[in-house]
Structure formats: structure tokens, C-alpha cells
CSV table of C-alpha atoms and ligand atoms in Angstrom, one decimal:
chain,number,residue,atom,x,y,z
M,1,MET,CA,-20.2,11.7,-18.0
M,2,SER,CA,-19.2,14.3,-15.3
M,3,LYS,CA,-22.2,13.3,-13.2
M,4,MET,CA,-21.1,9.7,-13.0
M,5,LYS,CA,-19.5,8.6,-9.7
M,6,LEU,CA,-15.8,8.6,-9.6
M,7,HIS,CA,-15.3,5.0,-9.0
M,8,TRP,CA,-17.4,4.1,-12.0
M,9,ARG,CA,-15.3,6.5,-14.2
M,10,ILE,CA,-12.1,4.9,-12.9
M,11,LEU,CA,-13.4,1.4,-13.4
M,12,ILE,CA,-14.5,2.3,-17.0
M,13,GLY,CA,-11.0,3.7,-17.5
M,14,MET,CA,-9.4,0.5,-16.2
M,15,VAL,CA,-11.5,-1.8,-18.4
M,16,SER,CA,-11.1,0.2,-21.6
M,17,GLY,CA,-7.4,0.3,-20.9
M,18,VAL,CA,-7.2,-3.6,-20.7
M,19,LEU,CA,-9.5,-4.0,-23.9
M,20,PHE,CA,-7.5,-1.5,-25.8
M,21,ALA,CA,-4.2,-3.3,-25.0
M,22,ILE,CA,-5.7,-6.7,-25.8
M,23,ALA,CA,-6.7,-5.3,-29.2
M,24,MET,CA,-3.2,-3.7,-29.7
M,25,ILE,CA,-1.2,-6.8,-28.9
M,26,GLN,CA,-2.9,-8.5,-31.9
M,27,PHE,CA,-0.9,-6.3,-34.2
M,28,ASP,CA,2.9,-6.6,-34.8
M,29,GLY,CA,4.0,-3.1,-33.7
M,30,GLY,CA,1.0,-2.7,-31.3
M,31,PRO,CA,2.9,-3.3,-27.9
M,32,LYS,CA,5.5,-0.6,-29.0
M,33,VAL,CA,2.8,1.9,-29.9
M,34,VAL,CA,1.4,1.4,-26.4
M,35,SER,CA,4.7,1.8,-24.6
M,36,ASP,CA,5.8,4.8,-26.6
M,37,TRP,CA,2.5,6.7,-26.8
M,38,ILE,CA,0.2,5.5,-23.9
M,39,LYS,CA,2.5,4.5,-21.1
M,40,PRO,CA,4.0,8.0,-20.7
M,41,PHE,CA,0.6,9.4,-19.7
M,42,GLY,CA,0.3,6.6,-17.1
M,43,ASN,CA,3.8,7.6,-15.7
M,44,ILE,CA,2.8,11.3,-15.7
M,45,PHE,CA,-0.3,10.5,-13.7
M,46,ILE,CA,1.6,8.5,-11.1
M,47,ASN,CA,4.3,11.2,-11.0
M,48,VAL,CA,1.8,13.9,-10.3
M,49,LEU,CA,0.3,11.9,-7.5
M,50,LYS,CA,3.7,11.4,-6.0
M,51,LEU,CA,4.5,15.0,-6.4
M,52,ILE,CA,1.9,16.0,-3.9
M,53,ALA,CA,2.7,13.2,-1.4
M,54,VAL,CA,5.4,15.1,0.6
M,55,PRO,CA,3.7,18.5,0.7
M,56,LEU,CA,0.5,16.8,1.5
M,57,ILE,CA,2.0,14.9,4.5
M,58,LEU,CA,3.6,18.1,5.8
M,59,ALA,CA,0.7,20.3,5.6
M,60,SER,CA,-1.9,17.8,6.7
M,61,LEU,CA,0.0,16.3,9.6
M,62,ILE,CA,1.2,19.7,10.9
M,63,LYS,CA,-2.3,20.9,10.7
M,64,GLY,CA,-3.7,17.7,12.2
M,65,VAL,CA,-1.2,17.7,15.1
M,66,SER,CA,-1.7,21.3,15.9
M,67,ASP,CA,-5.5,21.0,15.9
M,68,LEU,CA,-5.2,18.5,18.7
M,69,LYS,CA,-4.1,21.3,21.0
M,70,ASP,CA,-3.0,18.7,23.6
M,71,ILE,CA,0.0,16.5,23.7
M,72,SER,CA,-1.7,13.8,25.8
M,73,LYS,CA,-4.4,13.5,23.0
M,74,LEU,CA,-1.7,12.9,20.5
M,75,SER,CA,0.1,10.1,22.5
M,76,LYS,CA,-3.3,8.5,23.0
M,77,MET,CA,-4.1,8.6,19.4
M,78,GLY,CA,-0.5,7.4,18.4
M,79,GLY,CA,-0.7,4.5,20.8
M,80,ARG,CA,-4.0,3.3,19.5
M,81,THR,CA,-3.1,3.8,15.9
M,82,ILE,CA,0.2,1.7,16.2
M,83,GLY,CA,-1.5,-0.9,18.4
M,84,ILE,CA,-4.4,-1.6,16.0
M,85,TYR,CA,-2.0,-1.6,13.1
M,86,ILE,CA,0.0,-4.3,14.7
M,87,VAL,CA,-2.9,-6.4,15.5
M,88,THR,CA,-4.3,-6.2,12.0
M,89,THR,CA,-0.9,-7.2,10.5
M,90,VAL,CA,-0.6,-10.2,12.7
M,91,ILE,CA,-4.1,-11.3,11.7
M,92,ALA,CA,-3.2,-10.9,8.1
M,93,VAL,CA,-0.1,-13.0,8.4
M,94,SER,CA,-2.0,-15.7,10.3
M,95,ILE,CA,-4.7,-15.9,7.7
M,96,GLY,CA,-2.0,-16.3,5.0
M,97,LEU,CA,-0.2,-19.0,6.9
M,98,THR,CA,-3.5,-21.0,7.5
M,99,ILE,CA,-4.5,-20.9,3.8
M,100,VAL,CA,-1.1,-21.9,2.5
M,101,ASN,CA,-0.7,-24.8,4.8
M,102,PHE,CA,-4.1,-26.0,4.0
M,103,VAL,CA,-4.2,-25.6,0.2
M,104,LYS,CA,-0.5,-26.5,-0.2
M,105,PRO,CA,-0.1,-24.8,-3.6
M,106,GLY,CA,3.7,-25.4,-3.7
M,107,ALA,CA,3.4,-29.1,-3.6
M,108,SER,CA,2.0,-29.3,-7.2
M,109,ILE,CA,5.1,-27.6,-8.8
M,110,SER,CA,7.2,-30.3,-10.4
M,111,GLN,CA,11.0,-30.2,-10.1
M,112,GLU,CA,11.2,-29.5,-13.9
M,113,THR,CA,8.9,-26.5,-13.9
M,114,ARG,CA,10.8,-25.2,-10.8
M,115,ASN,CA,14.3,-25.4,-12.5
M,116,GLU,CA,12.8,-23.8,-15.6
M,117,MET,CA,11.4,-20.9,-13.6
M,118,VAL,CA,14.6,-20.4,-11.6
M,119,GLU,CA,16.5,-20.2,-14.9
M,120,ASN,CA,14.0,-17.8,-16.6
M,121,TYR,CA,14.0,-15.2,-13.8
M,122,LYS,CA,17.6,-15.5,-12.6
M,123,ALA,CA,18.5,-11.9,-13.4
M,124,ASP,CA,15.4,-10.4,-11.8
M,125,THR,CA,15.8,-12.5,-8.8
M,126,ASP,CA,19.4,-11.5,-8.3
M,127,SER,CA,18.7,-7.8,-8.4
M,128,LYS,CA,15.9,-8.1,-5.7
M,129,ILE,CA,18.3,-10.2,-3.5
M,130,GLN,CA,21.0,-7.5,-3.9
M,131,GLN,CA,18.5,-4.8,-2.8
M,132,ALA,CA,17.6,-6.9,0.2
M,133,LYS,CA,21.2,-7.5,1.1
M,134,ARG,CA,21.9,-3.8,1.3
M,135,GLN,CA,18.9,-3.4,3.6
M,136,LYS,CA,20.0,-6.4,5.7
M,137,GLU,CA,23.5,-5.3,6.3
M,138,ASP,CA,22.2,-2.5,8.7
M,139,GLY,CA,22.2,-3.0,12.4
M,140,PRO,CA,19.0,-3.8,14.5
M,141,LEU,CA,18.4,-0.2,15.5
M,142,GLN,CA,19.0,1.2,11.9
M,143,ALA,CA,15.3,1.7,11.3
M,144,LEU,CA,14.9,3.8,14.4
M,145,GLU,CA,18.0,5.8,13.4
M,146,ASP,CA,16.6,6.4,9.9
M,147,LEU,CA,13.5,7.8,11.3
M,148,VAL,CA,15.2,11.0,12.5
M,149,PRO,CA,16.5,13.1,9.5
M,150,SER,CA,19.5,15.3,10.0
M,151,ASN,CA,18.3,17.7,7.4
M,152,ILE,CA,14.6,18.3,6.5
M,153,PHE,CA,15.3,19.4,2.9
M,154,ASN,CA,17.2,16.3,2.2
M,155,ALA,CA,14.5,14.3,3.8
M,156,ALA,CA,11.8,15.9,1.8
M,157,SER,CA,13.8,15.5,-1.4
M,158,SER,CA,13.0,11.9,-1.7
M,159,ASN,CA,9.6,10.1,-1.5
M,160,GLY,CA,11.4,7.2,0.0
M,161,ASN,CA,11.9,9.2,3.2
M,162,MET,CA,8.3,9.4,4.0
M,163,LEU,CA,8.8,8.4,7.6
M,164,GLN,CA,11.4,11.1,8.1
M,165,VAL,CA,9.0,13.6,6.8
M,166,ILE,CA,6.3,12.3,9.2
M,167,PHE,CA,8.7,12.7,12.0
M,168,PHE,CA,9.4,16.2,11.3
M,169,ALA,CA,5.8,17.2,10.8
M,170,ILE,CA,4.7,15.6,14.1
M,171,PHE,CA,7.7,17.3,15.9
M,172,PHE,CA,6.9,20.7,14.3
M,173,GLY,CA,3.2,20.2,15.2
M,174,ILE,CA,4.1,19.5,18.8
M,175,GLY,CA,6.3,22.8,18.8
M,176,LEU,CA,3.1,24.6,17.5
M,177,ILE,CA,1.0,23.2,20.4
M,178,LEU,CA,3.5,24.2,23.0
M,179,ILE,CA,3.9,27.9,22.1
M,180,PRO,CA,1.2,30.4,23.0
M,181,GLU,CA,-1.8,30.3,20.7
M,182,LYS,CA,-1.5,33.8,19.6
M,183,THR,CA,2.1,33.4,18.5
M,184,ALA,CA,1.3,30.1,16.8
M,185,ALA,CA,-1.6,31.5,14.8
M,186,PRO,CA,0.3,32.9,11.8
M,187,VAL,CA,2.1,29.7,11.2
M,188,LYS,CA,-1.0,27.5,11.8
M,189,ASN,CA,-2.9,29.8,9.4
M,190,PHE,CA,-0.3,29.3,6.8
M,191,PHE,CA,-0.4,25.5,7.0
M,192,ASP,CA,-4.2,25.4,7.1
M,193,SER,CA,-4.3,27.3,3.8
M,194,PHE,CA,-1.5,25.3,2.4
M,195,ASN,CA,-3.5,22.2,3.2
M,196,GLU,CA,-6.5,23.6,1.4
M,197,VAL,CA,-4.5,24.2,-1.7
M,198,ILE,CA,-3.2,20.6,-1.7
M,199,LEU,CA,-6.7,19.3,-1.3
M,200,LYS,CA,-7.8,21.3,-4.3
M,201,LEU,CA,-4.9,20.0,-6.3
M,202,ILE,CA,-6.1,16.4,-5.5
M,203,ASP,CA,-9.5,17.3,-6.8
M,204,LEU,CA,-7.9,18.4,-10.0
M,205,ILE,CA,-5.7,15.3,-10.3
M,206,MET,CA,-8.7,13.1,-9.7
M,207,LEU,CA,-10.4,14.5,-12.9
M,208,ALA,CA,-7.5,12.9,-14.8
M,209,ALA,CA,-7.8,9.6,-12.9
M,210,PRO,CA,-9.8,7.7,-15.4
M,211,TYR,CA,-7.4,8.5,-18.2
M,212,GLY,CA,-4.4,7.8,-15.9
M,213,VAL,CA,-5.6,4.3,-15.1
M,214,PHE,CA,-6.4,3.7,-18.8
M,215,ALA,CA,-2.8,4.3,-19.7
M,216,LEU,CA,-1.4,2.3,-16.7
M,217,LEU,CA,-3.5,-0.8,-17.3
M,218,ALA,CA,-2.9,-0.7,-21.1
M,219,ALA,CA,0.9,-0.6,-20.6
M,220,LEU,CA,0.7,-3.3,-18.1
M,221,ILE,CA,-1.1,-5.7,-20.4
M,222,ALA,CA,0.9,-4.9,-23.4
M,223,GLU,CA,4.1,-5.7,-21.6
M,224,SER,CA,3.1,-8.7,-19.5
M,225,PRO,CA,4.7,-12.1,-19.9
M,226,SER,CA,3.1,-15.1,-21.5
M,227,LEU,CA,-0.1,-16.7,-20.1
M,228,ASP,CA,1.5,-20.1,-19.5
M,229,LEU,CA,3.6,-19.0,-16.6
M,230,PHE,CA,0.5,-17.5,-14.9
M,231,LYS,CA,-1.2,-20.8,-15.2
M,232,ALA,CA,1.5,-22.7,-13.5
M,233,LEU,CA,1.1,-20.4,-10.6
M,234,ALA,CA,-2.7,-20.4,-10.5
M,235,TRP,CA,-3.0,-22.1,-7.1
M,236,TYR,CA,-0.5,-19.8,-5.4
M,237,SER,CA,-2.2,-16.8,-6.8
M,238,PHE,CA,-5.5,-18.3,-5.7
M,239,CYS,CA,-4.3,-18.5,-2.2
M,240,VAL,CA,-3.1,-14.9,-2.1
M,241,VAL,CA,-6.3,-13.6,-3.5
M,242,ILE,CA,-8.5,-15.7,-1.3
M,243,GLY,CA,-6.5,-14.5,1.8
M,244,LEU,CA,-6.7,-10.8,0.6
M,245,LEU,CA,-10.5,-11.2,0.2
M,246,LEU,CA,-10.8,-12.6,3.7
M,247,MET,CA,-8.7,-9.7,5.0
M,248,ILE,CA,-11.1,-7.3,3.6
M,249,GLY,CA,-13.9,-9.3,5.2
M,250,VAL,CA,-12.0,-8.8,8.6
M,251,TYR,CA,-11.9,-5.0,8.0
M,252,ILE,CA,-15.6,-4.9,7.3
M,253,LEU,CA,-16.3,-6.9,10.4
M,254,PHE,CA,-14.0,-4.5,12.6
M,255,VAL,CA,-15.6,-1.4,11.1
M,256,TRP,CA,-19.1,-2.7,11.8
M,257,ILE,CA,-18.2,-3.8,15.3
M,258,PHE,CA,-16.4,-0.6,16.3
M,259,THR,CA,-18.4,2.0,14.3
M,260,LYS,CA,-21.7,0.3,13.3
M,261,ARG,CA,-21.2,1.4,9.7
M,262,SER,CA,-22.4,-1.0,7.0
M,263,PRO,CA,-20.1,-3.0,4.6
M,264,SER,CA,-21.5,-1.1,1.7
M,265,PHE,CA,-21.1,2.3,3.3
M,266,PHE,CA,-17.3,1.4,3.9
M,267,ILE,CA,-16.6,-0.2,0.7
M,268,SER,CA,-18.3,2.3,-1.6
M,269,GLY,CA,-16.7,5.1,0.3
M,270,ILE,CA,-13.3,3.8,-0.1
M,271,SER,CA,-13.7,2.4,-3.6
M,272,PRO,CA,-12.0,5.2,-5.6
M,273,ALA,CA,-8.9,4.8,-3.5
M,274,GLN,CA,-9.0,1.0,-4.0
M,275,LEU,CA,-9.3,1.3,-7.8
M,276,LEU,CA,-6.3,3.7,-7.8
M,277,ALA,CA,-4.3,1.4,-5.5
M,278,PHE,CA,-5.0,-1.4,-8.0
M,279,SER,CA,-3.9,0.7,-10.9
M,280,THR,CA,-0.8,2.2,-9.4
M,281,SER,CA,0.4,-0.6,-7.0
M,282,SER,CA,1.6,2.1,-4.7
M,283,SER,CA,-0.1,3.0,-1.3
M,284,ALA,CA,2.2,6.2,-1.3
M,285,ALA,CA,0.8,7.3,-4.7
M,286,THR,CA,-2.8,6.6,-3.6
M,287,LEU,CA,-2.4,8.4,-0.2
M,288,PRO,CA,-3.9,11.7,-1.4
M,289,VAL,CA,-7.1,10.0,-2.6
M,290,THR,CA,-7.3,7.7,0.4
M,291,MET,CA,-7.2,10.9,2.6
M,292,GLU,CA,-10.0,12.5,0.6
M,293,CYS,CA,-12.1,9.3,0.6
M,294,VAL,CA,-11.7,8.7,4.3
M,295,GLU,CA,-12.6,12.3,5.2
M,296,ASP,CA,-15.4,13.1,2.6
M,297,ASN,CA,-17.0,9.7,2.3
M,298,LEU,CA,-16.4,7.9,5.6
M,299,GLY,CA,-16.7,10.9,7.8
M,300,VAL,CA,-13.5,10.6,9.7
M,301,GLU,CA,-12.3,14.0,10.8
M,302,GLU,CA,-9.1,15.5,9.5
M,303,GLU,CA,-7.5,15.5,12.8
M,304,VAL,CA,-7.5,11.7,12.8
M,305,SER,CA,-7.1,11.0,9.0
M,306,SER,CA,-4.1,13.2,8.6
M,307,PHE,CA,-2.4,11.4,11.4
M,308,VAL,CA,-3.4,7.7,10.9
M,309,LEU,CA,-3.2,7.5,7.1
M,310,PRO,CA,0.3,8.8,6.3
M,311,ILE,CA,1.6,6.6,9.0
M,312,GLY,CA,-0.5,3.7,7.8
M,313,ALA,CA,0.6,4.1,4.2
M,314,THR,CA,4.2,3.6,5.2
M,315,ILE,CA,4.1,1.0,8.1
M,316,ASN,CA,0.8,-0.7,7.9
M,317,MET,CA,0.8,-3.2,5.0
M,318,ASP,CA,-1.4,-6.1,5.8
M,319,GLY,CA,-1.8,-7.2,2.2
M,320,THR,CA,1.9,-7.3,1.8
M,321,SER,CA,2.5,-9.3,5.1
M,322,LEU,CA,-0.2,-11.7,4.1
M,323,TYR,CA,1.4,-12.3,0.6
M,324,GLN,CA,4.9,-12.6,2.2
M,325,ALA,CA,3.7,-15.4,4.5
M,326,ILE,CA,2.0,-17.2,1.6
M,327,ALA,CA,4.9,-16.8,-0.7
M,328,ALA,CA,7.6,-17.9,1.9
M,329,VAL,CA,5.7,-21.2,2.6
M,330,PHE,CA,4.8,-21.7,-1.1
M,331,ILE,CA,8.4,-21.6,-2.0
M,332,ALA,CA,9.4,-23.9,0.9
M,333,GLN,CA,6.8,-26.3,-0.3
M,334,ALA,CA,8.0,-26.1,-3.9
M,335,PHE,CA,11.5,-27.0,-2.7
M,336,GLY,CA,10.1,-29.9,-0.7
M,337,MET,CA,11.0,-28.3,2.6
M,338,ASN,CA,8.8,-29.0,5.8
M,339,LEU,CA,8.5,-25.9,8.0
M,340,ASP,CA,7.8,-26.8,11.6
M,341,LEU,CA,5.7,-24.7,14.0
M,342,ALA,CA,8.8,-22.7,15.3
M,343,ALA,CA,9.7,-21.7,11.6
M,344,GLN,CA,6.1,-20.7,11.0
M,345,LEU,CA,5.9,-18.6,14.2
M,346,GLY,CA,9.2,-17.0,13.0
M,347,ILE,CA,7.5,-16.1,9.7
M,348,ILE,CA,4.8,-14.3,11.7
M,349,ALA,CA,7.3,-12.2,13.4
M,350,THR,CA,9.5,-11.5,10.2
M,351,ALA,CA,6.6,-10.9,7.9
M,352,THR,CA,5.1,-8.5,10.3
M,353,LEU,CA,8.4,-6.5,10.6
M,354,ALA,CA,9.2,-6.8,6.9
M,355,SER,CA,5.8,-5.4,5.9
M,356,ILE,CA,6.4,-2.5,8.3
M,357,GLY,CA,9.8,-2.0,6.5
M,358,SER,CA,8.4,-2.3,2.9
M,359,ALA,CA,8.3,1.0,1.1
M,360,ALA,CA,4.8,2.0,-0.3
M,361,VAL,CA,5.9,1.5,-3.9
M,362,PRO,CA,5.4,-1.2,-6.5
M,363,GLY,CA,7.3,-4.4,-5.9
M,364,ALA,CA,8.6,-3.4,-2.5
M,365,GLY,CA,7.0,-6.3,-0.7
M,366,MET,CA,9.1,-8.7,-2.9
M,367,VAL,CA,12.4,-7.2,-1.8
M,368,MET,CA,11.5,-7.6,1.9
M,369,LEU,CA,10.3,-11.1,1.2
M,370,VAL,CA,14.0,-12.0,0.7
M,371,ILE,CA,14.5,-11.2,4.4
M,372,VAL,CA,11.6,-13.5,5.4
M,373,LEU,CA,13.0,-16.2,3.3
M,374,ASN,CA,16.5,-15.9,4.8
M,375,GLN,CA,15.2,-15.8,8.3
M,376,ALA,CA,13.2,-19.1,7.7
M,377,GLY,CA,16.2,-20.7,5.8
M,378,ILE,CA,14.2,-20.9,2.5
M,379,PRO,CA,16.3,-20.7,-0.7
M,380,GLU,CA,16.2,-17.2,-2.1
M,381,ALA,CA,16.3,-18.5,-5.6
M,382,GLY,CA,12.7,-19.4,-5.0
M,383,LEU,CA,11.8,-15.8,-5.7
M,384,ALA,CA,12.1,-16.7,-9.3
M,385,LEU,CA,9.1,-19.1,-8.9
M,386,ILE,CA,6.8,-16.2,-8.1
M,387,PHE,CA,8.1,-13.5,-10.3
M,388,ALA,CA,5.6,-13.9,-13.2
M,389,VAL,CA,2.6,-13.2,-11.1
M,390,ASP,CA,4.1,-10.7,-8.7
M,391,ARG,CA,2.7,-7.6,-10.4
M,392,PRO,CA,-0.9,-8.6,-10.5
M,393,LEU,CA,-0.7,-9.8,-6.9
M,394,ASP,CA,1.1,-6.5,-6.0
M,395,MET,CA,-2.0,-4.6,-7.4
M,396,CYS,CA,-4.3,-6.7,-5.3
M,397,ARG,CA,-2.3,-6.5,-2.1
M,398,THR,CA,-2.0,-2.7,-2.4
M,399,VAL,CA,-5.8,-2.5,-2.3
M,400,VAL,CA,-5.7,-4.4,0.9
M,401,ASN,CA,-3.0,-2.2,2.3
M,402,VAL,CA,-5.1,1.1,1.7
M,403,THR,CA,-8.3,-0.6,2.8
M,404,GLY,CA,-6.7,-1.6,6.1
M,405,ASP,CA,-5.4,2.0,6.6
M,406,SER,CA,-8.9,3.3,6.0
M,407,ALA,CA,-10.6,0.9,8.3
M,408,VAL,CA,-8.1,1.7,11.1
M,409,ALA,CA,-8.7,5.4,10.5
M,410,MET,CA,-12.4,4.9,11.1
M,411,ILE,CA,-11.8,2.8,14.2
M,412,VAL,CA,-9.4,5.3,15.7
M,413,GLY,CA,-11.8,8.1,14.7
M,414,LYS,CA,-14.6,6.4,16.6
M,415,LEU,CA,-12.4,5.8,19.6
M,416,MET,CA,-11.3,9.4,19.6
M,417,ASN,CA,-14.8,10.7,19.0
M,418,LYS,CA,-13.8,12.1,15.7
M,419,LEU,CA,-16.2,10.2,13.4
M,420,LYS,CA,-19.0,12.2,12.0
M,421,LYS,CA,-22.4,10.8,12.7
M,422,SER,CA,-23.9,9.2,9.5
N,501,LIG,N1,3.0,-2.1,-3.6
N,501,LIG,C1,2.8,-2.2,-2.2
N,501,LIG,C2,2.2,-0.9,-1.6
N,501,LIG,O1,2.6,0.1,-2.1
N,501,LIG,C3,3.9,-2.7,-1.3
N,501,LIG,C4,4.2,-4.1,-1.8
N,501,LIG,O2,3.7,-5.1,-1.2
N,501,LIG,O3,5.0,-4.3,-2.8
N,501,LIG,O4,1.5,-0.8,-0.7
């Protein structure tokens, strides 16, 4: 068993989790047994992954930036990273809009089904709308203001402040570059060793990954709502999944064009992170493994991966933006609204920004979807229509989010001459 490749072990864990849950729900008390005795292990697994997210970002980013030894290199890499991230996000939204306008999944939802769903999911929808309202009340420059923490310990105390920790780490790294090398050496050595320790911890956590995903998927199946609702939303889900698959095709193409690496090299190298993204629905929780895969399997040097990936996990969410575009137009269609070209262009802009603003945690994309809906004048109550299938689609879009970050890491690695020869 121990010789088997990690992605196979994770896959076996996932499939056995699903089968186990299907068997358990046949019994009366089965779902409760799963949620009392299996689910906690899944939660522990996610917690331990999140536990090392902040120390990982601090250590690897400080090491990465200070290894650059040169501020101009840093700004070059930063510019390229952000530029490519924005381009891939706009491509993703455009793919989403094209598919949803072509297939028109919302047109088939009858008024009756619509009313029923709005009624069923009213409470859940209201809570998402409230969360979005809190975010929306902020001024236009709030996001920029939020980037700079006033206290690093406060910032590091919540995984939701990832961007603030990134800001501090880059700032600290710049300080390290600017002081004489000899003076910087002890601090740099400390962070280098700290980084090594964290990487070892990731190795240890990965030993538990197959069991962790078993528990996560078993709990998910045992607690999911009835199949009927899923069926009503089949066309919508189909559009999202096709869009996400196309987006993976776009990454494969970009990786091939820029780095000449084959699709199988890229996909098999990143597959453990993809499977984990699918099981956890969180790019932030997957980050440690994404970094390991990108460095060890795809050959991107740490200097680049430690910069590109933490930033990507927080701001580059192509899967999320694609889903937001499809969901917004689907809801408009279901309410019989016709969106003109200007409204659709508006969706490209807001979905791009909303995906940047989405946190890298389960369900975050749906909260930010409210803002896209508001902007386009689509009824918020429409969220209820897509609630039933949001979790499985969240799992799929998170896979695309981490695949996108990894593809961009390879491309930036190539552009910066930091991609190992295969
Ligand atoms: N779960 C997604 C992620 O962590 C965000 C979202 O679309 O909800 O990447």
C-alpha cells in the first residue's frame, strides 16, 4: 500500500468514503453514526491542513522573497503573476457566459419548481444575502485598506486574513533583501529551517490524506439532500462542469505553449492537490499540498511557487468566477429576464472582481455571487434555485481554482527561468 502513488491512495479513500456512506444511509441510524463517528475525523484533517496555512505562507514567502536578492526581480514576478491571473479569470468568465447563453439551462425551470425552491431554501439564502450585505457596505477602497494589517499577530490569528499575512511576509522579505547579507543571514537561516519543518509536517499530514478524504466524503453523502432536487438542476450543473473542464483544457494548452510540458505531466503532477481540493472545497486548505506538488512534481523552483501560489489561492479563482457567471445568467433565465450585452459585460467585470474577493473556503463563491446578482439587477432570491447543487459544484470549482494557480506558477516559473528542465 505504501508504494502506491499518493493520488491513487487518495482516490481509493474518496471512493470508499462514498460507498461506505451509501451503505450506511440504508440503515435507520446510519447517517447519525457517520456524522458522530466519521465526520469528526474529516474535520480534524481539514483543521490540521488549515493549521499550517499561516506558518507556511509566512515561512515560504519570506524565504522566497529574500532568495530573490533583488527588488526589481520581485516587481517583475509580481507584475507577471497578477497580469496572468487576471487574463485567466477573464477567460473563465467568458467561457461561462458563452456556455450558459448557448445552452440556456434556466429556461427549462418552470414557475412552479422555481417557487418551490425559493420557499425550500429561504433561510439559507437569507443568511448568504446578509453576509454579502456586510461585505457590500464597505467603500470602494476597503479591499486595499484591508490588505495592510495594523497588527501582525491579529492578522495571523485568522485564516481569513491570508492577504494581510502575505503583505507582511513580502514586506518583511523586502526588508531582508535591503539589509547587508551578513546581518540578514541569521534571520534568513531561521526562516529557511522553519520552512523545512513545515514541509516535513505537510509530508506527515499527507500520510493521513486517504483517511481524511474518506471521512469528508462519507459525511458529505450521508448529509446531502434528496436526489430529486439535483435532477431539476442537471442542466445548470452540466453547464458549470463543462465550463470547468474547458478551463482545465485552457490551462493544459497554456502550459504546453509556454513550457512545452505535456498534458499528462501537468495533470498527473498536480493530481494529489486536485483530489484534495475536491474533497475539502477549500483552496486555502489545499495550499500546502499544491505547493508540494508544484515544486516536487512540476519542477517549479520554490522562489516562484512560494510567491505565486499563496497569492493565487487567495485572489485567483477561475473556477469560482466561471461558476458565478453561469449561475447569474441561469437565475436571470429562470426568472424570465433578458440580459443585454451591457449587462453581460458587467457580469464579466463583477465576476472577475467577486472571485478575487472570495475567500478560499467552502461556499465563499456563493456569498460573492450575491454581489454579481445585485450589480446585474437579478433577484437575490434566485440563490435558492442553485442551493441544492452548490456543494458538489463548489468541490469541482475548487479543483479548477488550484489547477489554475499551478498552471500560472509553471508559466511564471518559465518566464523567470525558474522551471527545472524535465
Ligand atoms: N471553495 C472555493 C475555494 O476555496 C471558493 C468558492 O468558489 O466557494 O477555492
